[in-house]
């Protein structure tokens, strides 16, 4: 029944939260408020992105260290290989391991310019990390296909390569078309990819910004979704409610399809992610 559909999840999911290094003191305050609020939801892990080509690794590392020390959460740094030598990557890996960091999100990173041929892909990074230590490694997956991929099949084979190299799970690019995720998951299973394909959920309060991300990343925004934000340019509260409501719907549908783990792109804000998780029965423990 309808009532059952509303009740069925009841906290029976695992969540993880993604943050990025803040670029001002004020944003840093926002980040820490968000981390302290969201930690009460007992995420399986939290992760902090790493800006390829921006010298942000030190900041990623120091935030990860602070999260571990101040909250005791499992904290996973993102690491990209596009802008580092193998020796540098090995030393970064050892440094993380020696500091008690066991979880890494391994990525290639975006190309500095179009047409540049990278020395390493994410699969090579997974292999390198594995050869250094027994890390728990997450990699990226693209339900709507990575923009550079020769074909959907080539992209799928690339994901298989990353998993065969030792990745423990894949986290997806954000998406709004639930069917594209479900079809992608089926294709992963058919290709013998036997790890969780964790959906990356982007709660949207700013559709204009989301559209820019989406266009750059080959992600479809359904017309019906965009329409929900029309006329709300000066009404943040309503946009947040629209965003939360859509994300809740998505998680409910995916959960009914057997998805147990969800990764939230928080954009360093707690409000939407907190409300979404709370509504789905993921509750704060004192
Ligand atoms: P890969 O898996 O290496 O794939 C990149 C492209 O190359 C794909 O099109 C693939 O099909 C193709 N390919 C792979 N191997 C080969 C080969 N041998 N020959 C030819 N083509 C090949 N970026 C950051 O800079 N910092 C972050 O912290 C960050 N976090 C992210 C987190 C998530 C969950 C996701 C989904 C993305 C993240 N990104 C981040 C973005 C990511 O770096 C870009 O999408 C990047 O362009 C691809 O990274 P990848 O790890 O998927 O690369």
mmCIF file of C-alpha atoms and ligand atoms in Angstrom:
data_model
loop_
_atom_site.group_PDB
_atom_site.id
_atom_site.type_symbol
_atom_site.label_atom_id
_atom_site.label_comp_id
_atom_site.label_asym_id
_atom_site.label_seq_id
_atom_site.Cartn_x
_atom_site.Cartn_y
_atom_site.Cartn_z
ATOM 1 C CA UNK A 1 0.000 0.000 0.000
ATOM 2 C CA UNK A 2 1.026 3.626 -0.243
ATOM 3 C CA UNK A 3 1.554 3.841 3.497
ATOM 4 C CA UNK A 4 3.863 0.884 3.362
ATOM 5 C CA UNK A 5 5.911 2.522 0.630
ATOM 6 C CA UNK A 6 6.464 5.477 2.875
ATOM 7 C CA UNK A 7 7.484 3.379 5.860
ATOM 8 C CA UNK A 8 9.491 0.665 4.156
ATOM 9 C CA UNK A 9 13.032 2.027 4.443
ATOM 10 C CA UNK A 10 13.031 2.947 8.114
ATOM 11 C CA UNK A 11 16.747 3.505 8.475
ATOM 12 C CA UNK A 12 17.658 0.257 6.795
ATOM 13 C CA UNK A 13 20.364 1.878 4.658
ATOM 14 C CA UNK A 14 24.034 2.869 5.020
ATOM 15 C CA UNK A 15 25.053 6.407 4.237
ATOM 16 C CA UNK A 16 28.349 8.154 3.508
ATOM 17 C CA UNK A 17 29.040 11.847 3.069
ATOM 18 C CA UNK A 18 31.388 13.738 0.772
ATOM 19 C CA UNK A 19 32.999 17.095 1.584
ATOM 20 C CA UNK A 20 35.521 19.341 -0.157
ATOM 21 C CA UNK A 21 38.355 21.495 1.258
ATOM 22 C CA UNK A 22 36.904 24.931 2.030
ATOM 23 C CA UNK A 23 38.474 28.016 0.464
ATOM 24 C CA UNK A 24 37.757 30.593 3.180
ATOM 25 C CA UNK A 25 37.562 30.767 6.947
ATOM 26 C CA UNK A 26 33.828 31.193 6.813
ATOM 27 C CA UNK A 27 33.435 28.140 4.593
ATOM 28 C CA UNK A 28 35.664 26.232 6.965
ATOM 29 C CA UNK A 29 33.283 27.053 9.814
ATOM 30 C CA UNK A 30 30.352 25.850 7.684
ATOM 31 C CA UNK A 31 32.215 22.627 6.906
ATOM 32 C CA UNK A 32 32.906 21.834 10.562
ATOM 33 C CA UNK A 33 29.358 22.637 11.624
ATOM 34 C CA UNK A 34 28.185 20.273 8.896
ATOM 35 C CA UNK A 35 30.595 17.498 9.872
ATOM 36 C CA UNK A 36 29.533 17.683 13.521
ATOM 37 C CA UNK A 37 25.851 17.652 12.621
ATOM 38 C CA UNK A 38 26.136 14.818 10.090
ATOM 39 C CA UNK A 39 28.392 12.619 12.218
ATOM 40 C CA UNK A 40 25.431 11.959 14.535
ATOM 41 C CA UNK A 41 23.856 9.997 11.664
ATOM 42 C CA UNK A 42 26.713 7.497 12.003
ATOM 43 C CA UNK A 43 27.866 7.402 8.381
ATOM 44 C CA UNK A 44 29.784 4.342 7.219
ATOM 45 C CA UNK A 45 32.517 6.762 6.139
ATOM 46 C CA UNK A 46 33.029 10.344 5.073
ATOM 47 C CA UNK A 47 35.298 11.462 2.256
ATOM 48 C CA UNK A 48 37.119 14.649 1.313
ATOM 49 C CA UNK A 49 37.831 15.533 -2.302
ATOM 50 C CA UNK A 50 41.197 16.458 -3.703
ATOM 51 C CA UNK A 51 41.502 19.144 -6.346
ATOM 52 C CA UNK A 52 43.742 17.791 -9.066
ATOM 53 C CA UNK A 53 46.339 20.320 -10.214
ATOM 54 C CA UNK A 54 45.605 22.722 -7.377
ATOM 55 C CA UNK A 55 48.053 21.667 -4.670
ATOM 56 C CA UNK A 56 45.179 20.822 -2.408
ATOM 57 C CA UNK A 57 46.477 17.487 -1.204
ATOM 58 C CA UNK A 58 47.891 18.885 2.011
ATOM 59 C CA UNK A 59 44.538 20.454 2.846
ATOM 60 C CA UNK A 60 42.680 17.245 2.048
ATOM 61 C CA UNK A 61 45.053 15.357 4.320
ATOM 62 C CA UNK A 62 44.771 17.817 7.211
ATOM 63 C CA UNK A 63 40.949 17.815 7.091
ATOM 64 C CA UNK A 64 40.951 14.000 7.014
ATOM 65 C CA UNK A 65 43.285 13.926 10.005
ATOM 66 C CA UNK A 66 41.118 16.429 11.919
ATOM 67 C CA UNK A 67 37.928 14.476 11.116
ATOM 68 C CA UNK A 68 39.520 11.285 12.415
ATOM 69 C CA UNK A 69 40.794 12.948 15.577
ATOM 70 C CA UNK A 70 37.750 15.057 16.380
ATOM 71 C CA UNK A 71 34.969 12.674 15.416
ATOM 72 C CA UNK A 72 36.389 9.164 15.221
ATOM 73 C CA UNK A 73 34.628 8.707 11.881
ATOM 74 C CA UNK A 74 36.135 6.579 9.125
ATOM 75 C CA UNK A 75 37.597 9.269 6.882
ATOM 76 C CA UNK A 76 38.661 8.605 3.293
ATOM 77 C CA UNK A 77 40.783 11.072 1.328
ATOM 78 C CA UNK A 78 40.242 11.266 -2.429
ATOM 79 C CA UNK A 79 43.465 10.873 -4.366
ATOM 80 C CA UNK A 80 44.062 11.625 -8.041
ATOM 81 C CA UNK A 81 46.945 10.376 -10.169
ATOM 82 C CA UNK A 82 46.791 12.810 -13.098
ATOM 83 C CA UNK A 83 49.117 15.321 -11.476
ATOM 84 C CA UNK A 84 51.672 13.152 -9.668
ATOM 85 C CA UNK A 85 54.473 10.729 -10.425
ATOM 86 C CA UNK A 86 54.327 7.103 -9.332
ATOM 87 C CA UNK A 87 57.000 7.792 -6.721
ATOM 88 C CA UNK A 88 54.984 10.687 -5.320
ATOM 89 C CA UNK A 89 51.848 8.533 -5.221
ATOM 90 C CA UNK A 90 53.705 5.740 -3.413
ATOM 91 C CA UNK A 91 54.984 8.137 -0.814
ATOM 92 C CA UNK A 92 51.511 9.686 -0.361
ATOM 93 C CA UNK A 93 50.075 6.198 0.093
ATOM 94 C CA UNK A 94 52.686 5.230 2.682
ATOM 95 C CA UNK A 95 52.167 8.511 4.494
ATOM 96 C CA UNK A 96 48.407 7.907 4.679
ATOM 97 C CA UNK A 97 48.881 4.322 5.832
ATOM 98 C CA UNK A 98 51.376 5.353 8.523
ATOM 99 C CA UNK A 99 48.853 7.908 9.766
ATOM 100 C CA UNK A 100 46.204 5.242 10.200
ATOM 101 C CA UNK A 101 44.250 6.070 7.048
ATOM 102 C CA UNK A 102 42.979 2.838 5.558
ATOM 103 C CA UNK A 103 40.351 4.138 3.110
ATOM 104 C CA UNK A 104 41.021 5.971 -0.151
ATOM 105 C CA UNK A 105 38.825 7.113 -3.031
ATOM 106 C CA UNK A 106 41.086 6.563 -6.052
ATOM 107 C CA UNK A 107 40.566 8.714 -9.131
ATOM 108 C CA UNK A 108 42.368 9.774 -12.210
ATOM 109 C CA UNK A 109 41.329 13.439 -12.011
ATOM 110 C CA UNK A 110 40.304 15.661 -14.881
ATOM 111 C CA UNK A 111 42.713 16.275 -17.735
ATOM 112 C CA UNK A 112 44.534 19.624 -17.537
ATOM 113 C CA UNK A 113 43.600 20.228 -21.185
ATOM 114 C CA UNK A 114 41.605 18.417 -23.843
ATOM 115 C CA UNK A 115 43.486 15.893 -25.904
ATOM 116 C CA UNK A 116 46.286 15.374 -23.368
ATOM 117 C CA UNK A 117 47.065 11.683 -23.020
ATOM 118 C CA UNK A 118 47.407 10.758 -19.348
ATOM 119 C CA UNK A 119 50.293 8.616 -18.094
ATOM 120 C CA UNK A 120 48.028 6.871 -15.630
ATOM 121 C CA UNK A 121 44.363 5.989 -15.342
ATOM 122 C CA UNK A 122 42.481 5.280 -12.126
ATOM 123 C CA UNK A 123 42.946 1.513 -12.629
ATOM 124 C CA UNK A 124 46.731 2.053 -12.496
ATOM 125 C CA UNK A 125 46.339 4.035 -9.269
ATOM 126 C CA UNK A 126 44.280 1.256 -7.679
ATOM 127 C CA UNK A 127 46.996 -1.216 -8.583
ATOM 128 C CA UNK A 128 49.714 1.050 -7.181
ATOM 129 C CA UNK A 129 47.808 1.582 -3.897
ATOM 130 C CA UNK A 130 47.175 -2.136 -3.552
ATOM 131 C CA UNK A 131 50.832 -2.888 -4.041
ATOM 132 C CA UNK A 132 51.704 -0.472 -1.197
ATOM 133 C CA UNK A 133 49.186 -1.607 1.428
ATOM 134 C CA UNK A 134 45.825 -3.233 2.046
ATOM 135 C CA UNK A 135 43.698 -0.099 1.555
ATOM 136 C CA UNK A 136 39.915 -0.129 1.287
ATOM 137 C CA UNK A 137 39.597 1.529 -2.128
ATOM 138 C CA UNK A 138 36.568 3.194 -3.709
ATOM 139 C CA UNK A 139 36.522 4.197 -7.377
ATOM 140 C CA UNK A 140 34.268 6.309 -9.589
ATOM 141 C CA UNK A 141 31.543 4.962 -11.890
ATOM 142 C CA UNK A 142 29.419 6.733 -14.471
ATOM 143 C CA UNK A 143 25.853 5.484 -15.041
ATOM 144 C CA UNK A 144 25.469 7.955 -17.922
ATOM 145 C CA UNK A 145 29.015 7.286 -19.226
ATOM 146 C CA UNK A 146 32.165 9.336 -18.599
ATOM 147 C CA UNK A 147 32.459 12.178 -21.153
ATOM 148 C CA UNK A 148 35.820 10.937 -22.497
ATOM 149 C CA UNK A 149 34.874 7.274 -22.869
ATOM 150 C CA UNK A 150 34.987 5.811 -26.400
ATOM 151 C CA UNK A 151 31.719 4.019 -25.677
ATOM 152 C CA UNK A 152 29.515 2.897 -22.801
ATOM 153 C CA UNK A 153 31.013 -0.574 -23.140
ATOM 154 C CA UNK A 154 34.596 0.748 -22.994
ATOM 155 C CA UNK A 155 33.693 2.695 -19.864
ATOM 156 C CA UNK A 156 32.176 -0.416 -18.281
ATOM 157 C CA UNK A 157 35.303 -2.444 -19.091
ATOM 158 C CA UNK A 158 37.327 0.329 -17.443
ATOM 159 C CA UNK A 159 35.255 -0.020 -14.270
ATOM 160 C CA UNK A 160 35.807 -3.787 -14.369
ATOM 161 C CA UNK A 161 39.539 -3.135 -14.638
ATOM 162 C CA UNK A 162 39.418 -0.924 -11.536
ATOM 163 C CA UNK A 163 37.530 -3.570 -9.572
ATOM 164 C CA UNK A 164 39.830 -6.358 -10.773
ATOM 165 C CA UNK A 165 42.782 -4.203 -9.637
ATOM 166 C CA UNK A 166 41.329 -4.252 -6.118
ATOM 167 C CA UNK A 167 38.610 -1.615 -5.698
ATOM 168 C CA UNK A 168 36.100 -2.521 -2.973
ATOM 169 C CA UNK A 169 33.185 -0.416 -4.228
ATOM 170 C CA UNK A 170 32.260 2.076 -6.912
ATOM 171 C CA UNK A 171 30.637 5.416 -6.139
ATOM 172 C CA UNK A 172 28.660 6.887 -8.990
ATOM 173 C CA UNK A 173 28.665 10.300 -10.522
ATOM 174 C CA UNK A 174 25.469 12.056 -9.489
ATOM 175 C CA UNK A 175 22.398 11.384 -11.611
ATOM 176 C CA UNK A 176 18.699 12.175 -11.607
ATOM 177 C CA UNK A 177 17.435 9.505 -13.966
ATOM 178 C CA UNK A 178 16.941 6.508 -11.680
ATOM 179 C CA UNK A 179 16.454 4.177 -14.639
ATOM 180 C CA UNK A 180 19.869 5.006 -16.045
ATOM 181 C CA UNK A 181 21.399 3.934 -12.725
ATOM 182 C CA UNK A 182 19.390 0.709 -12.609
ATOM 183 C CA UNK A 183 20.275 -0.210 -16.195
ATOM 184 C CA UNK A 184 23.919 0.567 -15.457
ATOM 185 C CA UNK A 185 23.868 -1.648 -12.361
ATOM 186 C CA UNK A 186 22.421 -4.497 -14.425
ATOM 187 C CA UNK A 187 25.191 -4.068 -16.993
ATOM 188 C CA UNK A 188 27.792 -4.109 -14.212
ATOM 189 C CA UNK A 189 26.413 -7.403 -12.912
ATOM 190 C CA UNK A 190 26.375 -8.847 -16.432
ATOM 191 C CA UNK A 191 30.016 -7.773 -16.889
ATOM 192 C CA UNK A 192 31.004 -9.615 -13.705
ATOM 193 C CA UNK A 193 31.541 -6.492 -11.592
ATOM 194 C CA UNK A 194 30.817 -7.861 -8.145
ATOM 195 C CA UNK A 195 31.123 -4.813 -5.863
ATOM 196 C CA UNK A 196 28.437 -2.394 -4.676
ATOM 197 C CA UNK A 197 27.647 0.370 -7.146
ATOM 198 C CA UNK A 198 26.897 3.036 -4.565
ATOM 199 C CA UNK A 199 24.646 5.765 -5.975
ATOM 200 C CA UNK A 200 26.026 9.286 -5.539
ATOM 201 C CA UNK A 201 23.110 11.472 -4.488
ATOM 202 C CA UNK A 202 23.284 15.223 -5.101
ATOM 203 C CA UNK A 203 20.539 17.062 -3.209
ATOM 204 C CA UNK A 204 19.942 20.142 -5.342
ATOM 205 C CA UNK A 205 18.999 23.513 -3.911
ATOM 206 C CA UNK A 206 20.654 25.448 -6.729
ATOM 207 C CA UNK A 207 19.464 24.114 -10.090
ATOM 208 C CA UNK A 208 21.580 26.573 -12.091
ATOM 209 C CA UNK A 209 24.766 25.315 -10.466
ATOM 210 C CA UNK A 210 23.623 21.685 -10.792
ATOM 211 C CA UNK A 211 23.017 22.265 -14.491
ATOM 212 C CA UNK A 212 26.546 23.515 -14.971
ATOM 213 C CA UNK A 213 27.948 20.424 -13.194
ATOM 214 C CA UNK A 214 25.618 18.192 -15.161
ATOM 215 C CA UNK A 215 26.523 19.660 -18.556
ATOM 216 C CA UNK A 216 30.232 19.343 -17.829
ATOM 217 C CA UNK A 217 29.809 15.727 -16.738
ATOM 218 C CA UNK A 218 27.427 14.263 -19.270
ATOM 219 C CA UNK A 219 24.606 13.981 -16.708
ATOM 220 C CA UNK A 220 20.991 14.342 -17.855
ATOM 221 C CA UNK A 221 18.632 16.662 -16.019
ATOM 222 C CA UNK A 222 15.058 15.586 -16.747
ATOM 223 C CA UNK A 223 12.765 18.404 -17.861
ATOM 224 C CA UNK A 224 10.242 17.616 -15.117
ATOM 225 C CA UNK A 225 12.935 18.126 -12.484
ATOM 226 C CA UNK A 226 14.189 21.419 -13.857
ATOM 227 C CA UNK A 227 10.634 22.653 -14.023
ATOM 228 C CA UNK A 228 10.178 22.189 -10.285
ATOM 229 C CA UNK A 229 12.734 24.946 -9.668
ATOM 230 C CA UNK A 230 11.140 27.468 -12.018
ATOM 231 C CA UNK A 231 10.167 30.756 -10.378
ATOM 232 C CA UNK A 232 12.114 29.980 -7.196
ATOM 233 C CA UNK A 233 15.255 32.003 -7.895
ATOM 234 C CA UNK A 234 14.647 34.214 -4.857
ATOM 235 C CA UNK A 235 13.242 31.494 -2.639
ATOM 236 C CA UNK A 236 16.016 29.358 -1.183
ATOM 237 C CA UNK A 237 13.801 27.624 1.352
ATOM 238 C CA UNK A 238 11.408 26.307 -1.303
ATOM 239 C CA UNK A 239 14.321 25.210 -3.492
ATOM 240 C CA UNK A 240 15.784 23.299 -0.547
ATOM 241 C CA UNK A 241 12.456 21.594 0.052
ATOM 242 C CA UNK A 242 12.178 20.654 -3.611
ATOM 243 C CA UNK A 243 15.721 19.289 -3.491
ATOM 244 C CA UNK A 244 15.140 17.267 -0.335
ATOM 245 C CA UNK A 245 11.857 15.889 -1.596
ATOM 246 C CA UNK A 246 13.391 14.685 -4.870
ATOM 247 C CA UNK A 247 16.369 13.096 -3.160
ATOM 248 C CA UNK A 248 14.059 11.299 -0.708
ATOM 249 C CA UNK A 249 12.019 9.952 -3.623
ATOM 250 C CA UNK A 250 15.151 8.756 -5.391
ATOM 251 C CA UNK A 251 16.510 6.951 -2.365
ATOM 252 C CA UNK A 252 13.113 5.314 -1.746
ATOM 253 C CA UNK A 253 12.906 3.994 -5.289
ATOM 254 C CA UNK A 254 16.511 2.794 -5.301
ATOM 255 C CA UNK A 255 16.086 1.207 -1.914
ATOM 256 C CA UNK A 256 13.076 -0.729 -3.169
ATOM 257 C CA UNK A 257 15.377 -1.941 -5.964
ATOM 258 C CA UNK A 258 17.728 -3.396 -3.358
ATOM 259 C CA UNK A 259 20.245 -0.569 -3.005
ATOM 260 C CA UNK A 260 21.576 -0.452 0.567
ATOM 261 C CA UNK A 261 24.423 2.093 0.442
ATOM 262 C CA UNK A 262 24.064 5.751 -0.508
ATOM 263 C CA UNK A 263 26.776 8.399 -0.897
ATOM 264 C CA UNK A 264 25.708 12.028 -0.486
ATOM 265 C CA UNK A 265 27.433 14.952 -2.187
ATOM 266 C CA UNK A 266 26.869 17.371 0.683
ATOM 267 C CA UNK A 267 28.614 20.415 -0.857
ATOM 268 C CA UNK A 268 29.728 20.961 2.755
ATOM 269 C CA UNK A 269 26.188 21.776 3.929
ATOM 270 C CA UNK A 270 24.300 19.694 6.429
ATOM 271 C CA UNK A 271 20.687 20.894 6.082
ATOM 272 C CA UNK A 272 19.413 18.915 3.112
ATOM 273 C CA UNK A 273 21.413 15.763 3.702
ATOM 274 C CA UNK A 274 20.413 15.724 7.367
ATOM 275 C CA UNK A 275 16.720 16.175 6.622
ATOM 276 C CA UNK A 276 16.797 13.560 3.858
ATOM 277 C CA UNK A 277 18.517 10.954 6.040
ATOM 278 C CA UNK A 278 16.277 11.712 8.997
ATOM 279 C CA UNK A 279 13.143 11.304 6.872
ATOM 280 C CA UNK A 280 14.433 7.958 5.598
ATOM 281 C CA UNK A 281 14.841 6.788 9.183
ATOM 282 C CA UNK A 282 18.602 7.273 9.490
ATOM 283 C CA UNK A 283 18.513 8.781 12.954
ATOM 284 C CA UNK A 284 20.934 10.686 15.115
ATOM 285 C CA UNK A 285 22.363 8.806 18.055
ATOM 286 C CA UNK A 286 23.126 11.007 21.016
HETATM 287 P P1 LIG B 1 39.298 6.624 -15.081
HETATM 288 O O1 LIG B 1 38.586 5.479 -14.451
HETATM 289 O O2 LIG B 1 40.763 6.487 -15.306
HETATM 290 O O3 LIG B 1 38.547 6.930 -16.469
HETATM 291 C C1 LIG B 1 38.761 8.167 -17.143
HETATM 292 C C2 LIG B 1 38.343 8.043 -18.592
HETATM 293 O O4 LIG B 1 39.339 7.352 -19.335
HETATM 294 C C3 LIG B 1 37.060 7.254 -18.834
HETATM 295 O O5 LIG B 1 36.414 7.834 -19.930
HETATM 296 C C4 LIG B 1 37.564 5.869 -19.150
HETATM 297 O O6 LIG B 1 36.615 5.138 -19.897
HETATM 298 C C5 LIG B 1 38.807 6.175 -19.946
HETATM 299 N N1 LIG B 1 39.887 5.190 -19.856
HETATM 300 C C6 LIG B 1 40.266 4.467 -18.784
HETATM 301 N N2 LIG B 1 41.346 3.710 -19.078
HETATM 302 C C7 LIG B 1 41.662 3.984 -20.362
HETATM 303 C C8 LIG B 1 42.690 3.528 -21.241
HETATM 304 N N3 LIG B 1 43.618 2.646 -20.842
HETATM 305 N N4 LIG B 1 42.704 4.009 -22.495
HETATM 306 C C9 LIG B 1 41.791 4.907 -22.925
HETATM 307 N N5 LIG B 1 40.788 5.383 -22.119
HETATM 308 C C10 LIG B 1 40.733 4.914 -20.866
HETATM 309 N N6 LIG B 1 38.097 14.672 -9.393
HETATM 310 C C11 LIG B 1 39.060 15.314 -8.671
HETATM 311 O O7 LIG B 1 39.908 16.013 -9.232
HETATM 312 N N7 LIG B 1 39.103 15.214 -7.306
HETATM 313 C C12 LIG B 1 38.225 14.460 -6.615
HETATM 314 O O8 LIG B 1 38.300 14.391 -5.383
HETATM 315 C C13 LIG B 1 37.195 13.750 -7.335
HETATM 316 N N8 LIG B 1 36.296 12.970 -6.702
HETATM 317 C C14 LIG B 1 35.370 12.265 -7.431
HETATM 318 C C15 LIG B 1 34.497 11.403 -6.760
HETATM 319 C C16 LIG B 1 33.549 10.668 -7.461
HETATM 320 C C17 LIG B 1 32.638 9.710 -6.704
HETATM 321 C C18 LIG B 1 33.445 10.814 -8.868
HETATM 322 C C19 LIG B 1 32.392 10.079 -9.631
HETATM 323 C C20 LIG B 1 34.316 11.663 -9.538
HETATM 324 C C21 LIG B 1 35.287 12.377 -8.843
HETATM 325 N N9 LIG B 1 36.207 13.228 -9.488
HETATM 326 C C22 LIG B 1 37.175 13.895 -8.754
HETATM 327 C C23 LIG B 1 36.159 13.424 -10.949
HETATM 328 C C24 LIG B 1 37.098 12.493 -11.728
HETATM 329 O O9 LIG B 1 38.440 12.776 -11.407
HETATM 330 C C25 LIG B 1 36.859 12.734 -13.225
HETATM 331 O O10 LIG B 1 35.586 12.291 -13.584
HETATM 332 C C26 LIG B 1 37.927 12.172 -14.147
HETATM 333 O O11 LIG B 1 37.758 12.768 -15.430
HETATM 334 C C27 LIG B 1 37.872 10.654 -14.320
HETATM 335 O O12 LIG B 1 38.305 10.022 -13.183
HETATM 336 P P2 LIG B 1 38.155 8.404 -13.039
HETATM 337 O O13 LIG B 1 38.816 8.036 -11.784
HETATM 338 O O14 LIG B 1 36.787 7.985 -13.281
HETATM 339 O O15 LIG B 1 39.111 7.977 -14.282
#
